[in-house]
Amino acid sequence: MEARFNLFENDVASRFAKRFAGAALVLHDSPLPKSVQELVSLRASQINRCGHCVDMHVKEAAAAGESEVRLHLVAVWRETRVFTEAERAALALAEEGTRLADAHEGVSDETWALVRKHYDDDQTAALVCLVGMINAANRLAVITHQKGGAYEAGMFAAVVAEG
């Protein structure tokens, strides 16, 4: 299946993408640990079946030093011992915040309490916004059939620097 539409060749979509990338940069520069940002983005992208974003976040995480073992185990994080309690709280928030239609309450009080136990206000704000941003990015890519495999680590930073 080929991509349906190139968002970067359309004026409206291109202007939106620049602002979206600027918002993503705020989160990238936040005090939320980079490893958590990539793990959360990867997990939401797996759930949403976004090959483009899975490709991006696996490669960015690996370039930042994330281990292959942990990257391979993100999809089954609950059944592993390789993630910290703080990372597990962030992954739970990513899952529950991504699967809103699957639970009447959305993010559970238990998950929220774990997030607040491990993350300060700025980190929590970044985490909540990140879950929203990655889900939006997944939807843009899935709707337009963007494929994974061509991303190279650092490409996002280069695009943001151009804007």
Short mmCIF file of N, CA, C and O in Angstrom, two decimals, residues 43-137:
data_model
loop_
_atom_site.label_atom_id
_atom_site.label_comp_id
_atom_site.label_asym_id
_atom_site.label_seq_id
_atom_site.Cartn_x
_atom_site.Cartn_y
_atom_site.Cartn_z
N ARG A 43 5.34 2.73 22.57
CA ARG A 43 4.21 1.89 22.99
C ARG A 43 2.90 2.37 22.39
O ARG A 43 2.11 1.56 21.89
N ALA A 44 2.63 3.65 22.42
CA ALA A 44 1.40 4.17 21.81
C ALA A 44 1.38 3.86 20.31
O ALA A 44 0.34 3.46 19.77
N SER A 45 2.50 4.02 19.66
CA SER A 45 2.58 3.75 18.22
C SER A 45 2.35 2.28 17.90
O SER A 45 1.74 1.95 16.88
N GLN A 46 2.84 1.39 18.76
CA GLN A 46 2.57 -0.04 18.57
C GLN A 46 1.07 -0.31 18.68
O GLN A 46 0.51 -1.02 17.84
N ILE A 47 0.44 0.23 19.69
CA ILE A 47 -1.00 0.03 19.89
C ILE A 47 -1.78 0.53 18.68
O ILE A 47 -2.72 -0.12 18.22
N ASN A 48 -1.39 1.68 18.17
CA ASN A 48 -2.09 2.30 17.04
C ASN A 48 -1.68 1.75 15.68
O ASN A 48 -2.18 2.19 14.66
N ARG A 49 -0.75 0.80 15.69
CA ARG A 49 -0.26 0.16 14.46
C ARG A 49 0.28 1.18 13.46
O ARG A 49 0.05 1.10 12.26
N CYS A 50 1.06 2.10 13.99
CA CYS A 50 1.66 3.14 13.15
C CYS A 50 3.11 2.76 12.85
O CYS A 50 4.01 3.03 13.64
N GLY A 51 3.32 2.13 11.71
CA GLY A 51 4.66 1.68 11.33
C GLY A 51 5.65 2.83 11.20
O GLY A 51 6.82 2.69 11.57
N HIS A 52 5.19 3.95 10.69
CA HIS A 52 6.06 5.12 10.53
C HIS A 52 6.60 5.58 11.88
O HIS A 52 7.80 5.80 12.05
N CYS A 53 5.72 5.69 12.87
CA CYS A 53 6.14 6.19 14.19
C CYS A 53 6.90 5.12 14.98
O CYS A 53 7.83 5.46 15.73
N VAL A 54 6.54 3.86 14.84
CA VAL A 54 7.33 2.79 15.48
C VAL A 54 8.75 2.85 14.96
O VAL A 54 9.71 2.81 15.73
N ASP A 55 8.89 2.94 13.65
CA ASP A 55 10.21 3.04 13.02
C ASP A 55 11.00 4.21 13.61
O ASP A 55 12.16 4.05 14.04
N MET A 56 10.37 5.38 13.66
CA MET A 56 11.04 6.57 14.17
C MET A 56 11.49 6.40 15.62
O MET A 56 12.65 6.66 15.95
N HIS A 57 10.60 5.94 16.47
CA HIS A 57 10.92 5.91 17.90
C HIS A 57 11.86 4.77 18.28
O HIS A 57 12.66 4.93 19.20
N VAL A 58 11.82 3.67 17.56
CA VAL A 58 12.81 2.62 17.79
C VAL A 58 14.20 3.14 17.43
O VAL A 58 15.15 2.98 18.20
N LYS A 59 14.32 3.80 16.29
CA LYS A 59 15.62 4.28 15.83
C LYS A 59 16.14 5.42 16.69
O LYS A 59 17.34 5.48 16.99
N GLU A 60 15.25 6.34 17.10
CA GLU A 60 15.69 7.43 17.97
C GLU A 60 16.12 6.89 19.33
O GLU A 60 17.12 7.33 19.90
N ALA A 61 15.36 5.94 19.87
CA ALA A 61 15.72 5.35 21.17
C ALA A 61 17.05 4.61 21.09
O ALA A 61 17.90 4.74 21.98
N ALA A 62 17.24 3.84 20.03
CA ALA A 62 18.49 3.10 19.87
C ALA A 62 19.67 4.07 19.73
O ALA A 62 20.73 3.87 20.34
N ALA A 63 19.49 5.14 18.97
CA ALA A 63 20.56 6.12 18.79
C ALA A 63 20.89 6.81 20.11
O ALA A 63 22.04 7.23 20.33
N ALA A 64 19.91 6.91 21.00
CA ALA A 64 20.13 7.54 22.31
C ALA A 64 20.67 6.56 23.33
O ALA A 64 20.88 6.91 24.49
N GLY A 65 20.90 5.30 22.91
CA GLY A 65 21.52 4.33 23.80
C GLY A 65 20.59 3.30 24.42
O GLY A 65 21.02 2.50 25.24
N GLU A 66 19.34 3.31 24.03
CA GLU A 66 18.39 2.32 24.57
C GLU A 66 18.80 0.93 24.10
O GLU A 66 19.22 0.76 22.95
N SER A 67 18.68 -0.07 24.97
CA SER A 67 19.10 -1.42 24.61
C SER A 67 18.09 -2.11 23.71
O SER A 67 16.89 -1.83 23.77
N GLU A 68 18.60 -3.00 22.88
CA GLU A 68 17.73 -3.79 22.00
C GLU A 68 16.73 -4.61 22.81
O GLU A 68 15.57 -4.74 22.42
N VAL A 69 17.18 -5.16 23.91
CA VAL A 69 16.30 -5.99 24.74
C VAL A 69 15.09 -5.19 25.19
O VAL A 69 13.95 -5.63 25.05
N ARG A 70 15.33 -4.01 25.74
CA ARG A 70 14.21 -3.20 26.21
C ARG A 70 13.30 -2.77 25.06
O ARG A 70 12.08 -2.78 25.20
N LEU A 71 13.87 -2.42 23.93
CA LEU A 71 13.05 -2.04 22.78
C LEU A 71 12.18 -3.21 22.31
O LEU A 71 11.01 -3.02 21.98
N HIS A 72 12.74 -4.41 22.31
CA HIS A 72 11.97 -5.58 21.91
C HIS A 72 10.87 -5.92 22.90
O HIS A 72 9.86 -6.53 22.53
N LEU A 73 11.05 -5.54 24.15
CA LEU A 73 10.10 -5.92 25.20
C LEU A 73 9.05 -4.85 25.52
O LEU A 73 8.17 -5.10 26.35
N VAL A 74 9.10 -3.71 24.87
CA VAL A 74 8.12 -2.66 25.15
C VAL A 74 6.69 -3.16 24.95
O VAL A 74 5.81 -2.87 25.76
N ALA A 75 6.46 -3.93 23.92
CA ALA A 75 5.10 -4.41 23.63
C ALA A 75 4.55 -5.31 24.73
O ALA A 75 3.33 -5.44 24.88
N VAL A 76 5.42 -5.92 25.50
CA VAL A 76 5.00 -6.85 26.57
C VAL A 76 5.58 -6.40 27.91
O VAL A 76 5.92 -7.22 28.77
N TRP A 77 5.67 -5.12 28.13
CA TRP A 77 6.35 -4.55 29.29
C TRP A 77 5.83 -5.08 30.61
O TRP A 77 6.59 -5.22 31.56
N ARG A 78 4.56 -5.40 30.70
CA ARG A 78 3.98 -5.90 31.96
C ARG A 78 4.56 -7.27 32.34
O ARG A 78 4.56 -7.63 33.50
N GLU A 79 5.03 -8.01 31.35
CA GLU A 79 5.54 -9.36 31.58
C GLU A 79 7.06 -9.40 31.61
O GLU A 79 7.67 -10.43 31.33
N THR A 80 7.68 -8.28 31.95
CA THR A 80 9.15 -8.22 31.97
C THR A 80 9.65 -7.66 33.29
O THR A 80 8.87 -7.16 34.10
N ARG A 81 10.96 -7.71 33.43
CA ARG A 81 11.64 -7.14 34.60
C ARG A 81 12.61 -6.04 34.21
O ARG A 81 13.42 -5.62 35.03
N VAL A 82 12.56 -5.58 32.98
CA VAL A 82 13.59 -4.66 32.49
C VAL A 82 13.22 -3.18 32.60
O VAL A 82 14.04 -2.33 32.28
N PHE A 83 12.00 -2.87 33.06
CA PHE A 83 11.58 -1.48 33.16
C PHE A 83 11.43 -1.09 34.63
O PHE A 83 10.95 -1.87 35.44
N THR A 84 11.83 0.13 34.95
CA THR A 84 11.71 0.62 36.31
C THR A 84 10.24 0.86 36.65
O THR A 84 9.38 0.92 35.76
N GLU A 85 9.98 1.06 37.93
CA GLU A 85 8.60 1.36 38.35
C GLU A 85 8.11 2.66 37.71
O GLU A 85 6.96 2.76 37.30
N ALA A 86 8.98 3.65 37.60
CA ALA A 86 8.60 4.92 36.97
C ALA A 86 8.29 4.71 35.48
O ALA A 86 7.31 5.26 34.96
N GLU A 87 9.11 3.94 34.79
CA GLU A 87 8.86 3.66 33.38
C GLU A 87 7.56 2.88 33.21
O GLU A 87 6.78 3.13 32.28
N ARG A 88 7.30 1.96 34.11
CA ARG A 88 6.07 1.17 34.05
C ARG A 88 4.85 2.07 34.25
O ARG A 88 3.83 1.89 33.59
N ALA A 89 4.95 3.04 35.13
CA ALA A 89 3.85 3.99 35.33
C ALA A 89 3.60 4.78 34.04
O ALA A 89 2.44 4.97 33.63
N ALA A 90 4.68 5.23 33.40
CA ALA A 90 4.54 5.99 32.15
C ALA A 90 3.97 5.11 31.03
O ALA A 90 3.13 5.57 30.25
N LEU A 91 4.41 3.86 30.95
CA LEU A 91 3.87 2.95 29.93
C LEU A 91 2.40 2.65 30.18
O LEU A 91 1.61 2.56 29.23
N ALA A 92 2.01 2.51 31.44
CA ALA A 92 0.59 2.29 31.75
C ALA A 92 -0.24 3.50 31.33
O ALA A 92 -1.32 3.35 30.75
N LEU A 93 0.27 4.71 31.61
CA LEU A 93 -0.44 5.91 31.19
C LEU A 93 -0.55 5.97 29.67
O LEU A 93 -1.60 6.31 29.12
N ALA A 94 0.53 5.60 28.98
CA ALA A 94 0.51 5.60 27.52
C ALA A 94 -0.56 4.64 27.00
O ALA A 94 -1.33 4.99 26.09
N GLU A 95 -0.63 3.46 27.56
CA GLU A 95 -1.62 2.48 27.11
C GLU A 95 -3.04 2.95 27.41
O GLU A 95 -3.90 2.92 26.54
N GLU A 96 -3.28 3.36 28.64
CA GLU A 96 -4.64 3.76 29.02
C GLU A 96 -5.06 5.04 28.31
O GLU A 96 -6.22 5.20 27.93
N GLY A 97 -4.12 5.96 28.10
CA GLY A 97 -4.41 7.20 27.39
C GLY A 97 -4.60 6.99 25.90
O GLY A 97 -5.23 7.80 25.23
N THR A 98 -4.07 5.91 25.37
CA THR A 98 -4.22 5.57 23.96
C THR A 98 -5.51 4.79 23.73
O THR A 98 -6.19 4.98 22.72
N ARG A 99 -5.85 3.94 24.66
CA ARG A 99 -7.03 3.07 24.52
C ARG A 99 -8.24 3.66 25.24
O ARG A 99 -8.97 2.94 25.92
N LEU A 100 -8.50 4.92 25.07
CA LEU A 100 -9.59 5.58 25.78
C LEU A 100 -10.94 4.91 25.54
O LEU A 100 -11.76 4.83 26.44
N ALA A 101 -11.18 4.46 24.35
CA ALA A 101 -12.47 3.85 24.04
C ALA A 101 -12.64 2.48 24.68
O ALA A 101 -13.76 1.98 24.77
N ASP A 102 -11.57 1.89 25.16
CA ASP A 102 -11.64 0.56 25.75
C ASP A 102 -11.97 0.56 27.23
O ASP A 102 -12.20 -0.49 27.81
N ALA A 103 -11.96 1.72 27.86
CA ALA A 103 -12.21 1.78 29.31
C ALA A 103 -13.12 2.97 29.60
O ALA A 103 -12.87 4.08 29.14
N HIS A 104 -14.14 2.73 30.38
CA HIS A 104 -15.10 3.80 30.64
C HIS A 104 -14.49 4.97 31.40
O HIS A 104 -14.96 6.08 31.30
N GLU A 105 -13.45 4.73 32.15
CA GLU A 105 -12.85 5.81 32.94
C GLU A 105 -11.58 6.38 32.31
O GLU A 105 -10.98 7.28 32.86
N GLY A 106 -11.16 5.85 31.18
CA GLY A 106 -9.93 6.33 30.57
C GLY A 106 -8.73 5.89 31.39
O GLY A 106 -8.51 4.70 31.58
N VAL A 107 -7.97 6.83 31.90
CA VAL A 107 -6.81 6.52 32.73
C VAL A 107 -7.30 6.25 34.15
O VAL A 107 -8.00 7.07 34.75
N SER A 108 -6.91 5.12 34.68
CA SER A 108 -7.36 4.71 36.02
C SER A 108 -6.72 5.56 37.11
O SER A 108 -5.64 6.13 36.93
N ASP A 109 -7.41 5.62 38.25
CA ASP A 109 -6.85 6.33 39.41
C ASP A 109 -5.54 5.67 39.86
O ASP A 109 -4.62 6.36 40.30
N GLU A 110 -5.47 4.36 39.75
CA GLU A 110 -4.26 3.64 40.14
C GLU A 110 -3.06 4.06 39.28
O GLU A 110 -1.98 4.36 39.80
N THR A 111 -3.27 4.12 37.98
CA THR A 111 -2.19 4.53 37.08
C THR A 111 -1.82 5.98 37.34
O THR A 111 -0.63 6.33 37.40
N TRP A 112 -2.82 6.83 37.53
CA TRP A 112 -2.54 8.25 37.79
C TRP A 112 -1.72 8.41 39.06
O TRP A 112 -0.77 9.20 39.11
N ALA A 113 -2.07 7.65 40.10
CA ALA A 113 -1.32 7.73 41.36
C ALA A 113 0.13 7.30 41.17
O ALA A 113 1.04 7.91 41.75
N LEU A 114 0.36 6.28 40.36
CA LEU A 114 1.73 5.84 40.09
C LEU A 114 2.51 6.90 39.32
O LEU A 114 3.69 7.14 39.61
N VAL A 115 1.86 7.52 38.36
CA VAL A 115 2.52 8.59 37.61
C VAL A 115 2.91 9.71 38.56
O VAL A 115 4.04 10.20 38.55
N ARG A 116 1.99 10.13 39.41
CA ARG A 116 2.27 11.23 40.33
C ARG A 116 3.31 10.86 41.38
O ARG A 116 4.03 11.74 41.88
N LYS A 117 3.43 9.60 41.68
CA LYS A 117 4.46 9.14 42.63
C LYS A 117 5.86 9.34 42.05
O LYS A 117 6.80 9.65 42.77
N HIS A 118 5.98 9.18 40.74
CA HIS A 118 7.30 9.17 40.11
C HIS A 118 7.67 10.42 39.32
O HIS A 118 8.85 10.61 38.99
N TYR A 119 6.70 11.25 39.00
CA TYR A 119 6.97 12.40 38.14
C TYR A 119 6.48 13.68 38.79
O TYR A 119 5.35 13.73 39.30
N ASP A 120 7.29 14.72 38.74
CA ASP A 120 6.88 16.02 39.28
C ASP A 120 5.88 16.68 38.33
O ASP A 120 5.52 16.11 37.29
N ASP A 121 5.44 17.88 38.67
CA ASP A 121 4.40 18.54 37.87
C ASP A 121 4.82 18.76 36.42
O ASP A 121 4.05 18.50 35.49
N ASP A 122 6.04 19.23 36.19
CA ASP A 122 6.49 19.49 34.82
C ASP A 122 6.63 18.19 34.04
O ASP A 122 6.27 18.12 32.85
N GLN A 123 7.15 17.16 34.67
CA GLN A 123 7.28 15.87 34.00
C GLN A 123 5.91 15.27 33.72
O GLN A 123 5.68 14.69 32.65
N THR A 124 4.98 15.40 34.66
CA THR A 124 3.62 14.89 34.45
C THR A 124 2.95 15.63 33.31
O THR A 124 2.32 15.01 32.44
N ALA A 125 3.09 16.94 33.29
CA ALA A 125 2.51 17.73 32.20
C ALA A 125 3.08 17.27 30.85
O ALA A 125 2.33 17.07 29.88
N ALA A 126 4.38 17.09 30.79
CA ALA A 126 5.02 16.64 29.55
C ALA A 126 4.53 15.25 29.16
O ALA A 126 4.26 14.98 27.98
N LEU A 127 4.39 14.38 30.14
CA LEU A 127 3.93 13.01 29.86
C LEU A 127 2.51 13.00 29.32
O LEU A 127 2.22 12.33 28.32
N VAL A 128 1.63 13.75 29.94
CA VAL A 128 0.24 13.82 29.46
C VAL A 128 0.20 14.41 28.05
O VAL A 128 -0.48 13.86 27.15
N CYS A 129 0.91 15.49 27.83
CA CYS A 129 0.93 16.10 26.50
C CYS A 129 1.57 15.18 25.47
O CYS A 129 1.11 15.12 24.31
N LEU A 130 2.59 14.45 25.86
CA LEU A 130 3.24 13.50 24.96
C LEU A 130 2.28 12.41 24.51
O LEU A 130 2.24 12.07 23.32
N VAL A 131 1.50 11.88 25.42
CA VAL A 131 0.53 10.84 25.05
C VAL A 131 -0.46 11.41 24.03
O VAL A 131 -0.78 10.77 23.03
N GLY A 132 -0.92 12.64 24.25
CA GLY A 132 -1.80 13.27 23.28
C GLY A 132 -1.13 13.50 21.94
O GLY A 132 -1.70 13.23 20.88
N MET A 133 0.11 13.98 21.97
CA MET A 133 0.84 14.28 20.72
C MET A 133 1.13 13.02 19.91
O MET A 133 0.95 13.02 18.69
N ILE A 134 1.59 11.97 20.58
CA ILE A 134 1.94 10.77 19.81
C ILE A 134 0.69 10.13 19.22
O ILE A 134 0.72 9.62 18.10
N ASN A 135 -0.41 10.19 19.93
CA ASN A 135 -1.65 9.65 19.37
C ASN A 135 -2.10 10.46 18.16
O ASN A 135 -2.56 9.90 17.17
N ALA A 136 -1.94 11.78 18.21
CA ALA A 136 -2.27 12.62 17.06
C ALA A 136 -1.34 12.30 15.88
O ALA A 136 -1.78 12.16 14.74
N ALA A 137 -0.04 12.17 16.17
CA ALA A 137 0.92 11.85 15.11
C ALA A 137 0.61 10.49 14.49
O ALA A 137 0.67 10.33 13.26
#
